[in-house]
PDB file of C-alpha atoms and ligand atoms in Angstrom:
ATOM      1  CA  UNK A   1     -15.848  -2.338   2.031  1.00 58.00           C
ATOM      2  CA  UNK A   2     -16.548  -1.042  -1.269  1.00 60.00           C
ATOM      3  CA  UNK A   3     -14.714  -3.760  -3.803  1.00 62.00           C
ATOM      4  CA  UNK A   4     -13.945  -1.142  -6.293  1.00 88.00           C
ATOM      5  CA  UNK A   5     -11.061   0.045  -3.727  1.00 97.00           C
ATOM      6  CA  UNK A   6      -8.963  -2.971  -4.476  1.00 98.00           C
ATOM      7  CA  UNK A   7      -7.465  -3.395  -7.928  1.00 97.00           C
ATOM      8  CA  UNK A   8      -5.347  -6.455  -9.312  1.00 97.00           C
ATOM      9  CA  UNK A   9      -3.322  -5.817 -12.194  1.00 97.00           C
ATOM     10  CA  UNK A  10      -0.829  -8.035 -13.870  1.00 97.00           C
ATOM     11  CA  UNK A  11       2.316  -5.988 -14.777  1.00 96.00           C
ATOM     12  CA  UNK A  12       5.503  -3.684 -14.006  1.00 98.00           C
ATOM     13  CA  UNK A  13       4.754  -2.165 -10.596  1.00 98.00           C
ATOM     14  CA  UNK A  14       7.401   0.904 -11.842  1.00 98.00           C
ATOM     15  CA  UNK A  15       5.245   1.946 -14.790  1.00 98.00           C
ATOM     16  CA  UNK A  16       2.122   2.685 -12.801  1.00 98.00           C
ATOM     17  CA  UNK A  17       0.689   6.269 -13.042  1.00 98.00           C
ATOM     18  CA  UNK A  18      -0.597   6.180  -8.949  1.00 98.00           C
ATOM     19  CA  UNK A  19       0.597   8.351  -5.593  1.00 98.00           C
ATOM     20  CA  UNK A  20       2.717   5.974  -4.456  1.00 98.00           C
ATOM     21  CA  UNK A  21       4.345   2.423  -5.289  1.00 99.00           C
ATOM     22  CA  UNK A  22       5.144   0.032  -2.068  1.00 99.00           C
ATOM     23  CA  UNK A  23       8.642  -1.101  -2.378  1.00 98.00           C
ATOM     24  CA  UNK A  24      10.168  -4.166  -1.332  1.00 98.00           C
ATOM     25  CA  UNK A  25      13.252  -3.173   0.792  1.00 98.00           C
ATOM     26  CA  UNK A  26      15.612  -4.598   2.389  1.00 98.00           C
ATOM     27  CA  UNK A  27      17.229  -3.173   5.985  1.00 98.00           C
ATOM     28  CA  UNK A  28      19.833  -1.123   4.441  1.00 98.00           C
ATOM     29  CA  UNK A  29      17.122   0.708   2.082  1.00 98.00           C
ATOM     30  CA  UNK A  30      20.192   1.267  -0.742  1.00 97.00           C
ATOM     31  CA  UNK A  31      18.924  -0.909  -2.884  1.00 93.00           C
ATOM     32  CA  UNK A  32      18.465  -4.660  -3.987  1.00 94.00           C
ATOM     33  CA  UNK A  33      17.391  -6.870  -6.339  1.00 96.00           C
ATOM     34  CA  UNK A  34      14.048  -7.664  -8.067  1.00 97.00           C
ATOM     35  CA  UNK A  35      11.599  -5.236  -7.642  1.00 98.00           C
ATOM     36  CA  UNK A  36      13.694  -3.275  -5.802  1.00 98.00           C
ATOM     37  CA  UNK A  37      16.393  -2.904  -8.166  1.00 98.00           C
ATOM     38  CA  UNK A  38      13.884  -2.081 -11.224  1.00 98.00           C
ATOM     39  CA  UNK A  39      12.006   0.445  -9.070  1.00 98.00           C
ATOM     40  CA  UNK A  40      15.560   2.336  -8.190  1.00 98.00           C
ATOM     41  CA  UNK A  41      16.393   1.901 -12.321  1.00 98.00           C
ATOM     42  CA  UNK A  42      13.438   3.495 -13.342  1.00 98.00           C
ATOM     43  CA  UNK A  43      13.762   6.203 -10.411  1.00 98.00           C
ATOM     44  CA  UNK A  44      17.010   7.452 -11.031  1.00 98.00           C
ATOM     45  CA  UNK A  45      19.910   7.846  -8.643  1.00 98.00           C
ATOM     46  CA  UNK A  46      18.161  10.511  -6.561  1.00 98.00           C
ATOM     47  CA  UNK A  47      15.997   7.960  -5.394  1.00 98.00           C
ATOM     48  CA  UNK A  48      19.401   6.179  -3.631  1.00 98.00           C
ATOM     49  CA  UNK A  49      20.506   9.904  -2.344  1.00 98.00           C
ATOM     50  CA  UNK A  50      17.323  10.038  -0.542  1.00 98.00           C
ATOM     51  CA  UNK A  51      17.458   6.572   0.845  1.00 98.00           C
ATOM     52  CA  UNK A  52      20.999   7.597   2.016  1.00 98.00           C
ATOM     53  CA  UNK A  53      19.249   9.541   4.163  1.00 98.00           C
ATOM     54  CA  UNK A  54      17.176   7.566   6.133  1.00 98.00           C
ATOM     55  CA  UNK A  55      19.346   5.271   8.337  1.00 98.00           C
ATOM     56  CA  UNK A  56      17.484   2.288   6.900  1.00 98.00           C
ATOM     57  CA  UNK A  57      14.342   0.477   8.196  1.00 98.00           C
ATOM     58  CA  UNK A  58      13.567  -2.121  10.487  1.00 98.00           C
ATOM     59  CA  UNK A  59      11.966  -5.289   9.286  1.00 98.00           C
ATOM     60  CA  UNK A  60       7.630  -4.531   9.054  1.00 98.00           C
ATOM     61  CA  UNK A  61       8.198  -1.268   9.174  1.00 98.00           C
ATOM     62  CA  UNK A  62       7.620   1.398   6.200  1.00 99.00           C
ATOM     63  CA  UNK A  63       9.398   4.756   5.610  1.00 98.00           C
ATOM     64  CA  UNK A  64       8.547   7.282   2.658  1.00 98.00           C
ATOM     65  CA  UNK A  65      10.234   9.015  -0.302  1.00 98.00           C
ATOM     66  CA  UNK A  66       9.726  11.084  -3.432  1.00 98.00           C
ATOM     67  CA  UNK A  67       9.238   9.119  -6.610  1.00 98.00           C
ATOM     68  CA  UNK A  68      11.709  11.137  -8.333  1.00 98.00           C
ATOM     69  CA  UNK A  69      12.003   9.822 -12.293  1.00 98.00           C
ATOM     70  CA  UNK A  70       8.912   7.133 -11.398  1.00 98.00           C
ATOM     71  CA  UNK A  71       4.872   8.193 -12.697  1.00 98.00           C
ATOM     72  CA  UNK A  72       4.637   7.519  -9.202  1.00 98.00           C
ATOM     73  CA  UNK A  73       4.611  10.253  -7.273  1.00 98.00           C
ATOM     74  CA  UNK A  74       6.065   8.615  -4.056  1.00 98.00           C
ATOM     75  CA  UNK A  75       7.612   5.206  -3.159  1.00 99.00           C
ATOM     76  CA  UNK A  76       6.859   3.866   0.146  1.00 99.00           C
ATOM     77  CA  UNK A  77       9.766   1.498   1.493  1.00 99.00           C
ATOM     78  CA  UNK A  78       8.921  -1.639   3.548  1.00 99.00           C
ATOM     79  CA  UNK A  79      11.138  -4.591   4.687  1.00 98.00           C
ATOM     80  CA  UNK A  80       9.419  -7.919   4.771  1.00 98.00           C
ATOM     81  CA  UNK A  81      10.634 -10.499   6.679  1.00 98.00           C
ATOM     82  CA  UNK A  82      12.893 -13.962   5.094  1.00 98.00           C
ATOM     83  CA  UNK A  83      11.003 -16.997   5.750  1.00 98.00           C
ATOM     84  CA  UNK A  84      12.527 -18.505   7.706  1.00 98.00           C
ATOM     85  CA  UNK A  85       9.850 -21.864   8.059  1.00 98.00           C
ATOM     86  CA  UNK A  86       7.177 -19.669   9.111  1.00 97.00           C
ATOM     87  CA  UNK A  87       8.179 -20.119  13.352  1.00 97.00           C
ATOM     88  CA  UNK A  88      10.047 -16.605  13.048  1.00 97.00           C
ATOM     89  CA  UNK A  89       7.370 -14.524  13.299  1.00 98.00           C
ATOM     90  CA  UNK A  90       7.278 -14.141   9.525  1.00 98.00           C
ATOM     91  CA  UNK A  91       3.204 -13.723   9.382  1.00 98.00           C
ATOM     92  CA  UNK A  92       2.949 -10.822  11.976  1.00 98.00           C
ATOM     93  CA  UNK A  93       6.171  -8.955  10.687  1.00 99.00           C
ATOM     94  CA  UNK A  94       4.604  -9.226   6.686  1.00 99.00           C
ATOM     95  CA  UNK A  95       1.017  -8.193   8.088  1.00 99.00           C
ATOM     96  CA  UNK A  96       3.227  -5.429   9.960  1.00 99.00           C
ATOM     97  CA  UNK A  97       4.507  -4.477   6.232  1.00 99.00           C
ATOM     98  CA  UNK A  98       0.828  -3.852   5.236  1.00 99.00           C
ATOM     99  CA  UNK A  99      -0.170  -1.591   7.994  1.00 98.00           C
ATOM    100  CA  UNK A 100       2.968   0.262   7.936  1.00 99.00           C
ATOM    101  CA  UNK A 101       2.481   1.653   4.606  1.00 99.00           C
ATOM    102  CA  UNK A 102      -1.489   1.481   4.493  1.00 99.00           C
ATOM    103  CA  UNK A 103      -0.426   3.760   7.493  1.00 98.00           C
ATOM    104  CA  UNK A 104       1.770   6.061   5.733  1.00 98.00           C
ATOM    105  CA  UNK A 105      -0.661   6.569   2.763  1.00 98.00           C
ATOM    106  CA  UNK A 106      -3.395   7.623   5.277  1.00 98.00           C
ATOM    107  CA  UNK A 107      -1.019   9.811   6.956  1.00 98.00           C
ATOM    108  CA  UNK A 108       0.136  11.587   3.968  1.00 98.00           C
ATOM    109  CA  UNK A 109      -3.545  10.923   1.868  1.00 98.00           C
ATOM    110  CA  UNK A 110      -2.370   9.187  -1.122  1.00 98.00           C
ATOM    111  CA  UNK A 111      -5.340   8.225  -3.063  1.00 98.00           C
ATOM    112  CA  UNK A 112      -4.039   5.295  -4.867  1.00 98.00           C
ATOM    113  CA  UNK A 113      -1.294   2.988  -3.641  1.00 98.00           C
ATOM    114  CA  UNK A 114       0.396  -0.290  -4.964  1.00 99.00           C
ATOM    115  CA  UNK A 115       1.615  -2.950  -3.285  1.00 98.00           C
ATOM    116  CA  UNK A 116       4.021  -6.028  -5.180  1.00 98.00           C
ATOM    117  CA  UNK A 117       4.085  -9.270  -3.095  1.00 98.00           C
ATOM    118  CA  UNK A 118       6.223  -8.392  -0.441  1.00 98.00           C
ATOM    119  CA  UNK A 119       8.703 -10.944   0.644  1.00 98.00           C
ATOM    120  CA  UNK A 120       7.688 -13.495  -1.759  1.00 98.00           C
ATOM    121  CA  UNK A 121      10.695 -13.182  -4.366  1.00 97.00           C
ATOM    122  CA  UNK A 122      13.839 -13.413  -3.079  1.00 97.00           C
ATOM    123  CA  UNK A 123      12.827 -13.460   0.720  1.00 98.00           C
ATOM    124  CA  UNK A 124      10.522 -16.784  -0.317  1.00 98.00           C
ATOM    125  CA  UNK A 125       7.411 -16.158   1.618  1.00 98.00           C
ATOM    126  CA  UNK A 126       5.171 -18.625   0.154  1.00 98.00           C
ATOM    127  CA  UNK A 127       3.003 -16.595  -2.017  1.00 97.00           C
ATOM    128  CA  UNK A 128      -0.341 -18.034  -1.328  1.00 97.00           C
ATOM    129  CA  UNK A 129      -0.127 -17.289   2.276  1.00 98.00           C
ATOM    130  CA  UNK A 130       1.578 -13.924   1.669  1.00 98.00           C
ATOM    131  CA  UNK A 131      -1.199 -12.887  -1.054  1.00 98.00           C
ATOM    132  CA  UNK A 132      -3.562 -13.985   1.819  1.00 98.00           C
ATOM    133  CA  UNK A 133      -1.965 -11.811   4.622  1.00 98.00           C
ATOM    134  CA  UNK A 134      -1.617  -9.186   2.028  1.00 98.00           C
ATOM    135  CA  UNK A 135      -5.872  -8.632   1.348  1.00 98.00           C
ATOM    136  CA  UNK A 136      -6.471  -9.319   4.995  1.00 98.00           C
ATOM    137  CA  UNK A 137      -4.750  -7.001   5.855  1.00 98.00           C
ATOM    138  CA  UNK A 138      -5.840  -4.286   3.315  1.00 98.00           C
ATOM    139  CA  UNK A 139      -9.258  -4.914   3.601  1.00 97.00           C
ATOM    140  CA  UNK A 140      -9.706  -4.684   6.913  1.00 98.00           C
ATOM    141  CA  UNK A 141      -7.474  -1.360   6.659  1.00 98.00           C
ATOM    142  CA  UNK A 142      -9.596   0.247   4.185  1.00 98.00           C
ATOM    143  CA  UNK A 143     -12.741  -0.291   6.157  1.00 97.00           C
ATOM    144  CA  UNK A 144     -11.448   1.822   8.325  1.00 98.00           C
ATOM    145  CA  UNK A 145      -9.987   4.501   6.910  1.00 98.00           C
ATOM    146  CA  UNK A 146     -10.939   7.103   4.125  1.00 98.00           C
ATOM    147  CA  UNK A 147      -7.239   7.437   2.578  1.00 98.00           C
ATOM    148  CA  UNK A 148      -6.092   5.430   0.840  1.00 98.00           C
ATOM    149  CA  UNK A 149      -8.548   5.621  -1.681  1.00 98.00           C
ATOM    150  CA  UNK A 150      -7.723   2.528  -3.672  1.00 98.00           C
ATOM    151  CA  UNK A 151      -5.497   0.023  -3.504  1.00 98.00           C
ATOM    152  CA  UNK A 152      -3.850  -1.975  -6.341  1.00 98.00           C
ATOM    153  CA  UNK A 153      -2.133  -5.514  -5.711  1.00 98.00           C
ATOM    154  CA  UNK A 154       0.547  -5.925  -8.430  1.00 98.00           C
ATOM    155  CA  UNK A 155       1.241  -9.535  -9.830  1.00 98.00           C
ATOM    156  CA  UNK A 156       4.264 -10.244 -12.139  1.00 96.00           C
ATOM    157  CA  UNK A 157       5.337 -13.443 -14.008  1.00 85.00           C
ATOM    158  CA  UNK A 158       3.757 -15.656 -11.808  1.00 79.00           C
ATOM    159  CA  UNK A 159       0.686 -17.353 -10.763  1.00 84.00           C
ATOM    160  CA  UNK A 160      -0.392 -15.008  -7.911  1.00 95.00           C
ATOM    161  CA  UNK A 161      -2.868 -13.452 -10.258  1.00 97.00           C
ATOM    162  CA  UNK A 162      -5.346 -16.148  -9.648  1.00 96.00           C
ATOM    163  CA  UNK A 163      -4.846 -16.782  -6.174  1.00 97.00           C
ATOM    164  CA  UNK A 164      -5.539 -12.592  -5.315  1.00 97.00           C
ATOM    165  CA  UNK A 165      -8.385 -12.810  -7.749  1.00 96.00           C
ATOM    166  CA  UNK A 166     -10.086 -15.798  -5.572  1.00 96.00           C
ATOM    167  CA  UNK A 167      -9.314 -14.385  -2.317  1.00 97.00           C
ATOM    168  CA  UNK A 168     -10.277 -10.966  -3.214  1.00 96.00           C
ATOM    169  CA  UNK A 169     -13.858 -12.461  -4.814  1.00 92.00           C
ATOM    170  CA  UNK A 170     -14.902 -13.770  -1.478  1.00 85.00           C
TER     171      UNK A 170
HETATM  172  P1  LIG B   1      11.574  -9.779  -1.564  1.00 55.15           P
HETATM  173  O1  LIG B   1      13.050  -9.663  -1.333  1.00 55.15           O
HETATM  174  O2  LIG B   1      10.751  -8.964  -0.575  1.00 55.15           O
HETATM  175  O3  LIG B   1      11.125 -11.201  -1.689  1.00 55.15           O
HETATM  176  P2  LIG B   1      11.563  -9.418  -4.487  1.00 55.15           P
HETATM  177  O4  LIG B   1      11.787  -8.159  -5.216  1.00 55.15           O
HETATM  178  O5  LIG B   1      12.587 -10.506  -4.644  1.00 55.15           O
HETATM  179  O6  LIG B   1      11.334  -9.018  -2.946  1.00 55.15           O
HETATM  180  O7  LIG B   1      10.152 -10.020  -4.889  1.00 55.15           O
HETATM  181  C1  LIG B   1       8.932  -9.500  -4.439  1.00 55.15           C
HETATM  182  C2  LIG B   1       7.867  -9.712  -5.492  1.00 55.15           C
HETATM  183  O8  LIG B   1       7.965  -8.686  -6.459  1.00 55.15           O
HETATM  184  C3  LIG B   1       7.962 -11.047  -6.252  1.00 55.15           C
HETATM  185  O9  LIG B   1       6.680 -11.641  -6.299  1.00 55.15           O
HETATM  186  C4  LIG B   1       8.413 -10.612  -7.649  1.00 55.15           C
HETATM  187  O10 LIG B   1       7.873 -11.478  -8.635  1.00 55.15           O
HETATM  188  C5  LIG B   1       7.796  -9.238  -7.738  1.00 55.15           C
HETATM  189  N1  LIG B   1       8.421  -8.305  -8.715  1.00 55.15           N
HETATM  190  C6  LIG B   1       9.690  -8.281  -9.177  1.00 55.15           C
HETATM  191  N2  LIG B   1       9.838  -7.260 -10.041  1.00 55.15           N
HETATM  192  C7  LIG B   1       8.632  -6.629 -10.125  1.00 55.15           C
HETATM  193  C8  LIG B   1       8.134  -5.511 -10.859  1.00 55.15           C
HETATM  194  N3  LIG B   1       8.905  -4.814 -11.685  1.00 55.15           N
HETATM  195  N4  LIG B   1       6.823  -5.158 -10.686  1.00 55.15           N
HETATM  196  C9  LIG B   1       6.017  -5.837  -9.837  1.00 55.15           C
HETATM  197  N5  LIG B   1       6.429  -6.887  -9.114  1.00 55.15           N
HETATM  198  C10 LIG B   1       7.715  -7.283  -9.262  1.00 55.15           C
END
């Protein structure tokens, strides 16, 4: 795979000028906390009126909307799974997360995509493992597949920056 696919910023995931931002859901889809609340502030309230719309989402799987107010031009929606101790299936239902949406940006060709840590605020996957899962998973994704074009992992107030930057250097 061609390395300059996969970016890693530090930052606000909700000021990024790319196709599509990966949200961190929960079930209901109407709106959390953390990144999920700032990504429906900076949207607007059409973003919820959408989300109204589509029943929810089952945990590891992704579902799509406009981007309304957001530079983004889309938001894609994905539940992670709590951790639960890690004997819940929480490593199969995150990697589900990442295919889910890497699947919806090849379906609808979005060029550049960007993914927070799922699960790793509030649901407390622990975020080495999770960053892990999360570059497995995209790499072996983009090796096979054209769209998305790039990929950006975003990082915010923590120390995940370093531990994407080593795995992504191997
Ligand atoms: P979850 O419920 O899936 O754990 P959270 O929103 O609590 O989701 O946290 C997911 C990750 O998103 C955490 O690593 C958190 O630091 C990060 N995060 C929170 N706000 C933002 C933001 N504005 N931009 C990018 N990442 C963010």
């Amino acid at each position: 795979m061609n390395k300059k696919r996969v970016e890693l910023i530090k930052g606000d995931i909700t000021s990024l000028d790319v196709d599509a931002i990966v949200n961190a859901a929960n079930n209901s889809l109407l709106g959390g906390g953390g990144v999920d609340g700032a990504i429906h502030e900076a949207a607007g309230p059409d973003l919820l009126i959408e989300c109204k719309r589509l029943n929810g989402c089952e945990t590891g799987h992704a579902k799509i909307t406009d981007g309304f107010r957001l530079k983004a031009k889309h938001v894609i929606h994905t539940v992670g799974p709590v951790w639960y101790g890690g004997y819940h299936d929480e490593h199969s239902l995150l990697a589900s997360c990442y295919q889910s949406s890497l699947a919806i940006a090849k379906e609808k060709k979005i060029k550049t995509l960007a993914f927070p840590g799922i699960s790793t605020g509030a649901y407390g996957f622990p975020k080495d493992l999770a960053a892990l899962i999360a570059v497995n998973e995209t790499k072996r994704f983009l090796t096979k597949n054209v769209y998305p074009e790039k990929v950006i992992f975003v990082t915010y107030g923590d120390d995940s920056y370093e531990t994407y930057r080593k795995l992504l250097d191997q």
